[in-house]
Amino acid sequence: MYDPTVARLTYRALLGRRRALILGALPLLLIVIAVVVRALTGADDQTAVNVLGGFALATMVPIIGVIAGTGAIGPEIDDGSVVYLLSKPLKRPTIIFTKLIVAIAVTMVFSAVPTLVAGLILNGNGQQIAVAYTVAALVASIAYAALFLLLGTVSRHAVVFGLVYALVWEALFGSLVPGARTLSIQQWALAVAHKVAGGDLVTSDVGLPTAMVLLVLVTVLATWYAGQKLRALTLAGEE
Amino acid sequence: MAVEQPMRAPVTSSGDQTRIHNIGYRTYDGPRLGRAYARRSLYSQSLRGAYGLGRSVKSKVLPMLLFVVMCVPAAIMVAVAVATKAKDLPVDYTRYAIIMQGVISLYVASQAPQSVSRDLRFKTVPLYFSRPIETADYVRAKYAALASAMFVLTAAPLLVLYVGSLLAKLDFADQTKGFAQGLVSVALLSLLFAGIGLVIAAVTPRRGFGIAAVIAVLVISYGAVSTLQAIADAQNNTSAIPWIGLFSPVTLIDGVQTAFLGATSAAPGAVGPGTGQGVVYVLVLLGLIAAAYGLLLRRYKKVGL
């Protein structure tokens, strides 16, 4: 199910070029903010929750997920070079699975690691906040990567739709319509973080069992459906 | 028109067998429309393209959808205001764009690369410059087109609010003043956002990457700034809030309209810049717009050749 050559090519597509710049700039910004905040206010649990929850998990993880998830397959389909990959004797679900692993790994490295570092800078992992948000970022990475990889195979405008989901659905509707939060990867990840942190600092609108079931369901379904889409991929010309 | 004109070649050995046929090619003697016309055409094509007009149905979906999403909340507010006979609209004209900034960011992120990245990717930029237009014309036309498209997007809901407020018989002078202030604010916002979007999009020929880069700059800067502002507010360090606001496009616009256009700041604790800081805000805003224009000019100096 895992093909090292496909993985190597995908890593190069994701981390080569200028993509790596954006991918690296976001975590750097988070750490800079963490340092500035710590210098200004000192260690404070509520502040750490604000920065990690408001900036790291709500903004940074989805955007890195979009870039890594759609970037793992989108450009190849876009410029048609995916046919060379598809014409090799590899099962299409294997290709998707490999690309998913790579996208998850990249998202995790660029989102969870800086989250942990920022958390340690902000309050030295007081009340397990840094670890809780790191776990949330890890869990969210898996679901986001799977979902946005699927979008990459479904639509040529995957980046836009991914951002619409991350910004409009999770941020805007999530803050206006409480029901929308049940269907939000961010809230599912927060449910896991709530379990890890234990206290009342990290809260979620979704119960842990529901969140876990939905997380697994979304990841598996998205991966399976992406494999199906790739099996019957039609290469369309540029509009 | 193919008039045959037999011509005798002076030094042929075979006599009548050699001929030149006039097959009727004619030089163009119609009006030459020139540089200004080409620039206007490029502007109108780009403006139409920003809403998907004259392009495929698929590319109409997103801009039209975002346009509708921008206007629907305004229509709902107006309906509520009319039905409840409210004394005032639930949202200020100047605040509306700040609330809907996510939609505006998505619009500029999707349409700025659409406007310039494809020209780079398919290497059609040199074809533009083979016409009478020059680098500055291309940049001006594209910049003006995207800024106009953004102005349409942001001003339309304000118009809905204004017409609705008049229908609800709110105070005419008061509403007109608010509407005018809102229009100035969204005009500045359109120029700033279009500039930022185009500069980033013009660097990359890949549309998807351009979209991600534009949205990352707009959203991440706002996320970082509002997080820092919230923390400064929680620490009762209110004098720092306006200075932090200088570092993201949305809070920049918010600061300018708080200082000069009678708006209430959307920053935590409603702490906006005073007149002194407001001047700094305006200078930064104008500097950014000028810098965007300059960077675009510089970019297209090279890319056209």
Coordinates of C-alpha atoms in Angstrom, one line a residue, chain A residues 17 39 49 52 66 68 74 85 105 107 124 154 156 208 218 233:
Chain A
R17 CA 9.9 25.2 -5.3
A39 CA 8.3 38.6 26.5
V49 CA -4.7 28.9 25.1
L52 CA -2.5 28.2 20.4
V66 CA -4.8 22.9 2.4
A68 CA 0.0 20.1 1.7
G74 CA -3.5 18.9 -7.4
L85 CA 2.2 8.2 -12.8
A105 CA 3.6 13.8 7.5
T107 CA 1.2 18.8 7.7
G124 CA 6.4 25.7 29.5
V154 CA -12.4 16.0 -7.3
R156 CA -9.5 21.8 -10.2
L208 CA -15.0 12.7 22.6
V218 CA -14.0 11.3 7.5
L233 CA -9.9 10.2 -13.6

